[in-house]
Short mmCIF file of C-alpha atoms in Angstrom, two decimals:
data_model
loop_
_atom_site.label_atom_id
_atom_site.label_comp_id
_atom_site.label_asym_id
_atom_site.label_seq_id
_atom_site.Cartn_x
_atom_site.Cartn_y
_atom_site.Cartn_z
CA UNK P 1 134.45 106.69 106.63
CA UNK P 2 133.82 103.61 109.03
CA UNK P 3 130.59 102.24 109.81
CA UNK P 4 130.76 103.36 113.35
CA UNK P 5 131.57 106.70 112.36
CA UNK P 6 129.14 107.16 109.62
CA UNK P 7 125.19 108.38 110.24
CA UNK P 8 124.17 106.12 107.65
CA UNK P 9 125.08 102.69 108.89
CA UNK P 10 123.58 100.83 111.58
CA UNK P 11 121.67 102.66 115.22
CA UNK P 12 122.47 105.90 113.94
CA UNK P 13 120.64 105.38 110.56
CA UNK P 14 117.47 104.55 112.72
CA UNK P 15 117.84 107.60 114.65
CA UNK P 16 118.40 109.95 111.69
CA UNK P 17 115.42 108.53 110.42
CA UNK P 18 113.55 108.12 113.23
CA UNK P 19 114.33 112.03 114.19
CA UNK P 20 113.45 113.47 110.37
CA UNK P 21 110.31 111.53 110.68
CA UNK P 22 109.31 113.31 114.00
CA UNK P 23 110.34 117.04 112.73
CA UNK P 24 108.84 116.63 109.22
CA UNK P 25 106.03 115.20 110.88
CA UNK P 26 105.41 118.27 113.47
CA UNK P 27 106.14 120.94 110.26
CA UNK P 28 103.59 119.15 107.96
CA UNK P 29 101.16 119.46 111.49
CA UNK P 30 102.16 122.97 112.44
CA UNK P 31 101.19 124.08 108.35
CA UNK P 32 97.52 123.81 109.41
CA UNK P 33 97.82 125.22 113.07
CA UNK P 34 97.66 121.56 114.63
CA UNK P 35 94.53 120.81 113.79
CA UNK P 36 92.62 118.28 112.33
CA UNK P 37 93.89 119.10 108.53
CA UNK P 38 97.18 119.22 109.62
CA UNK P 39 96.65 115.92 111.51
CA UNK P 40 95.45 114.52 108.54
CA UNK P 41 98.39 115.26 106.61
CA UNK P 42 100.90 114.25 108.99
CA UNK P 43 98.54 110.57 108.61
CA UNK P 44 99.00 110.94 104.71
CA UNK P 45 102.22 111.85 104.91
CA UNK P 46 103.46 108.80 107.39
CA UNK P 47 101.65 105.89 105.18
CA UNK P 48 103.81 106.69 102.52
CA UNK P 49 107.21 107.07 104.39
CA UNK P 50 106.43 103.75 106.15
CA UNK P 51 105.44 102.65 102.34
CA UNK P 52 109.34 103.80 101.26
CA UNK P 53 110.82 102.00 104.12
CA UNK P 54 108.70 98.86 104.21
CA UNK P 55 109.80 98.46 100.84
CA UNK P 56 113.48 99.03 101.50
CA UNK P 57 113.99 96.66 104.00
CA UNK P 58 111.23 93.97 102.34
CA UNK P 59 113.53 93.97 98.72
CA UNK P 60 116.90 94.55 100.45
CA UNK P 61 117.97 91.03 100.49
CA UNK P 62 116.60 89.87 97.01
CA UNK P 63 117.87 93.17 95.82
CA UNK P 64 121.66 92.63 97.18
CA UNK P 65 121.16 88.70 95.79
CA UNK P 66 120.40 89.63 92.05
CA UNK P 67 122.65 92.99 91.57
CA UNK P 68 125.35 93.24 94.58
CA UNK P 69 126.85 96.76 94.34
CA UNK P 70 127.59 99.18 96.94
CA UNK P 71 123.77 100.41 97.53
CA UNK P 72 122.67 97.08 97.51
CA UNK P 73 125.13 95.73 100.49
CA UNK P 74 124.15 98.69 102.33
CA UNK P 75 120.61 97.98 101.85
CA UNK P 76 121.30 94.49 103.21
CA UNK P 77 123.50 95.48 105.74
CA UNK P 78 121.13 97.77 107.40
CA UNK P 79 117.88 96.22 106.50
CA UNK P 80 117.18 95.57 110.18
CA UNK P 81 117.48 99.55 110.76
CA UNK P 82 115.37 100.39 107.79
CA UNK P 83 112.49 97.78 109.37
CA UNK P 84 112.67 99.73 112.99
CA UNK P 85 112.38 103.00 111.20
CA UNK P 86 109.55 101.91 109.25
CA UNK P 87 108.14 100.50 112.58
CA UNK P 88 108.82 104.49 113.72
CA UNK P 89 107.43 105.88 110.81
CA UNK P 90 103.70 103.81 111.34
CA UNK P 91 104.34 104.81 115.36
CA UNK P 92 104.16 108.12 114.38
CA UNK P 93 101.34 107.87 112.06
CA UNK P 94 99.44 105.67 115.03
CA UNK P 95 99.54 108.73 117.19
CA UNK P 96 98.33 110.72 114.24
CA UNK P 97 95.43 108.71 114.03
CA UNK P 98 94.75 108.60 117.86
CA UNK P 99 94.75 112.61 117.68
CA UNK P 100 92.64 112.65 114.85
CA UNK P 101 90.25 110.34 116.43
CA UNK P 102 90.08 112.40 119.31
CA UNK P 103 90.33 115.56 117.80
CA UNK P 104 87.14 114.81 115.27
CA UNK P 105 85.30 111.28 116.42
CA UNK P 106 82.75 112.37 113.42
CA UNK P 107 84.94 112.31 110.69
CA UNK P 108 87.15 109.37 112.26
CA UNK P 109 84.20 107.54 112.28
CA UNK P 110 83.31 108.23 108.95
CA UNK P 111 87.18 107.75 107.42
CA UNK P 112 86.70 103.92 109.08
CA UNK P 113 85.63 100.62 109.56
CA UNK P 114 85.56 97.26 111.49
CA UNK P 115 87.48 95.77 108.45
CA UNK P 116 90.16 99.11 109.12
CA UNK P 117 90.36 97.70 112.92
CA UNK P 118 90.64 94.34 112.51
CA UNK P 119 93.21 94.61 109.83
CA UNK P 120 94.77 97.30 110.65
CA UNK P 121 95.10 96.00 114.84
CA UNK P 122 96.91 92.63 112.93
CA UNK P 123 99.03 94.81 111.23
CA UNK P 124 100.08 96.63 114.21
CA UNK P 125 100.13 93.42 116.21
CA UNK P 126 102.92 92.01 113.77
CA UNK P 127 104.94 95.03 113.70
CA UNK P 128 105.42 94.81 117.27
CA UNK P 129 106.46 91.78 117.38
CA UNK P 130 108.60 92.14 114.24
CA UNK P 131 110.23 94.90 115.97
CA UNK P 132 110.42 93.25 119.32
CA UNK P 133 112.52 90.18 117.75
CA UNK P 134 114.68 92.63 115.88
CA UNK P 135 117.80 92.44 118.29
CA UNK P 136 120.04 89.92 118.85
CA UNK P 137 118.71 88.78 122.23
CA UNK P 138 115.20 88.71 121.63
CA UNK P 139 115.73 86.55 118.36
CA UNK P 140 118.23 84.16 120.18
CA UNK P 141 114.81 83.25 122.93
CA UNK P 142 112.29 83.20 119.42
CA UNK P 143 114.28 80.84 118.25
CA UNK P 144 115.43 80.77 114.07
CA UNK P 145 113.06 79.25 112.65
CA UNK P 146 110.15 80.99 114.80
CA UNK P 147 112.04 83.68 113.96
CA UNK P 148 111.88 83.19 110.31
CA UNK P 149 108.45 82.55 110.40
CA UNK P 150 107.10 85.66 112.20
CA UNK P 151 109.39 87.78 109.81
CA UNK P 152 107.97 85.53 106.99
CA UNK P 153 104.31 86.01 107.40
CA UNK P 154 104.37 89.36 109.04
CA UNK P 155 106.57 90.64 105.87
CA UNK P 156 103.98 89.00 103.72
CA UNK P 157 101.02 90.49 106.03
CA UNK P 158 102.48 93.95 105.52
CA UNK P 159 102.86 94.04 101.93
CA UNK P 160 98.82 92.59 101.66
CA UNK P 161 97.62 95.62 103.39
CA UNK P 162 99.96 98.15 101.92
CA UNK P 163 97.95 96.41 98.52
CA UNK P 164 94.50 97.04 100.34
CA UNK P 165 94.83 100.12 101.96
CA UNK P 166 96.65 102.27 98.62
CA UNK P 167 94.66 99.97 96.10
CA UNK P 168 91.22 101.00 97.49
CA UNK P 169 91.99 104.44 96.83
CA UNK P 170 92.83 104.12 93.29
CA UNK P 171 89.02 104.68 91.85
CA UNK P 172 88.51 107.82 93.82
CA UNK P 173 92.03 109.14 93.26
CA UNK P 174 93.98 107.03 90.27
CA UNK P 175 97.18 109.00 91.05
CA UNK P 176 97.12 106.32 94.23
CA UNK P 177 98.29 103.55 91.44
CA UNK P 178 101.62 105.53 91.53
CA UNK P 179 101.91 103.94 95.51
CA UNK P 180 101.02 100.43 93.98
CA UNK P 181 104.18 100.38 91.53
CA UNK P 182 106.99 100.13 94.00
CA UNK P 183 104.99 97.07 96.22
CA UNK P 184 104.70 95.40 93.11
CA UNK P 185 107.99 95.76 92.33
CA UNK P 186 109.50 94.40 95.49
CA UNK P 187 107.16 91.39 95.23
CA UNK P 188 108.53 90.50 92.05
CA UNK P 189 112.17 90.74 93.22
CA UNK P 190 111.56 88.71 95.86
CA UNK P 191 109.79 86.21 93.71
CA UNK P 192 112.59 86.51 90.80
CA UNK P 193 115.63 85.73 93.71
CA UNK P 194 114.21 82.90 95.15
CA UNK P 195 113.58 81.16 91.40
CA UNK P 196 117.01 82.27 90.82
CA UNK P 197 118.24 80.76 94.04
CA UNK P 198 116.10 77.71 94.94
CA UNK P 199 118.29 76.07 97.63
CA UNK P 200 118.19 79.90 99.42
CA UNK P 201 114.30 80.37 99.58
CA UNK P 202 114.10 80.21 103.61
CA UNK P 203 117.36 82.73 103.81
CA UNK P 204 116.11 84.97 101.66
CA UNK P 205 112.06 84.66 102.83
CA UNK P 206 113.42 85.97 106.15
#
């Protein structure tokens, strides 16, 4: 099957995802009536789908480096896709979080901080712009090495506060060290690619 007719490959990967996202989000919701529960879960639920496709897209290019196979191009190929879809995926769960503020302002105020603002408003602040400089026009006006920069530190940004926002969880609920495994993981490929590749670091930083 060619790329352009194949749902898996390219803008039509993004909106498969993008679509499943939305519809398991509103079934997860409509389990608890739309409340706040179900509100909660649909937060729950979108950390760790933007978790699955952060790391994706964040390993895809050490991954295709050290074992190129079929999975691994694909991974590579589309990595861009995977990144907007996790940039859908923590949309979705922004608007979860909205409701639920709105919804229960005790509770939301309870469940966070200044630090959660602060961090969490950075984090937000470089997906946006990650996502903004993700097509071919918009990174041609960044510039490449701006480019590589933003993508650079707001990768790196990402992955920190995936660490901090799973990792403080881990003493009240140790089943959250499961969520730690795969970010780990990623880290290390990245690290083990670029020692295997010196003379590629700022390709494959990007």
């Amino acid at each position: 099957m060619s790329q352009r007719q194949n749902w898996f490959e390219g803008w039509r990967l993004l909106a498969v995802l993008t679509l499943s996202l939305i519809a398991l989000s509103l079934w997860i919701a409509s389990m608890r009536q739309f409340e706040v529960e179900g509100v909660r879960m649909v937060i729950r639920f979108t950390a760790r789908s933007s978790l699955l496709l952060f790391c994706l897209a964040f390993s895809a290019a050490a991954l295709a480096r050290l074992w190129p196979n079929a999975w691994t191009r694909w991974q590579r190929r589309n990595r861009r896709y995977l990144g907007l879809s996790f940039a859908a995926s923590h949309a979705i769960h922004a608007v979860a979080i909205v409701a639920f503020a709105r919804m229960d302002p005790a509770g939301f105020a309870v469940a966070t901080s200044a630090a959660s603002y602060i961090f969490g408003g950075i984090g937000y602040a470089f997906i946006i712009a990650m996502s903004a400089t993700s097509f071919d026009r918009t990174a041609a006006l960044l510039g490449p090495q701006a480019w590589r920069v933003l993508h650079l530190v707001g990768g790196y940004y990402l992955w920190f506060q995936f660490m901090v926002s799973f990792g403080k969880r881990v003493q009240a609920m140790p089943l959250y060290a499961a969520f730690l495994i795969p970010l780990f993981a990623v880290m290390a490929l990245r690290l083990i690619a670029m020692a295997a590749h010196p003379r590629r670091r700022t390709a494959e930083a990007s």
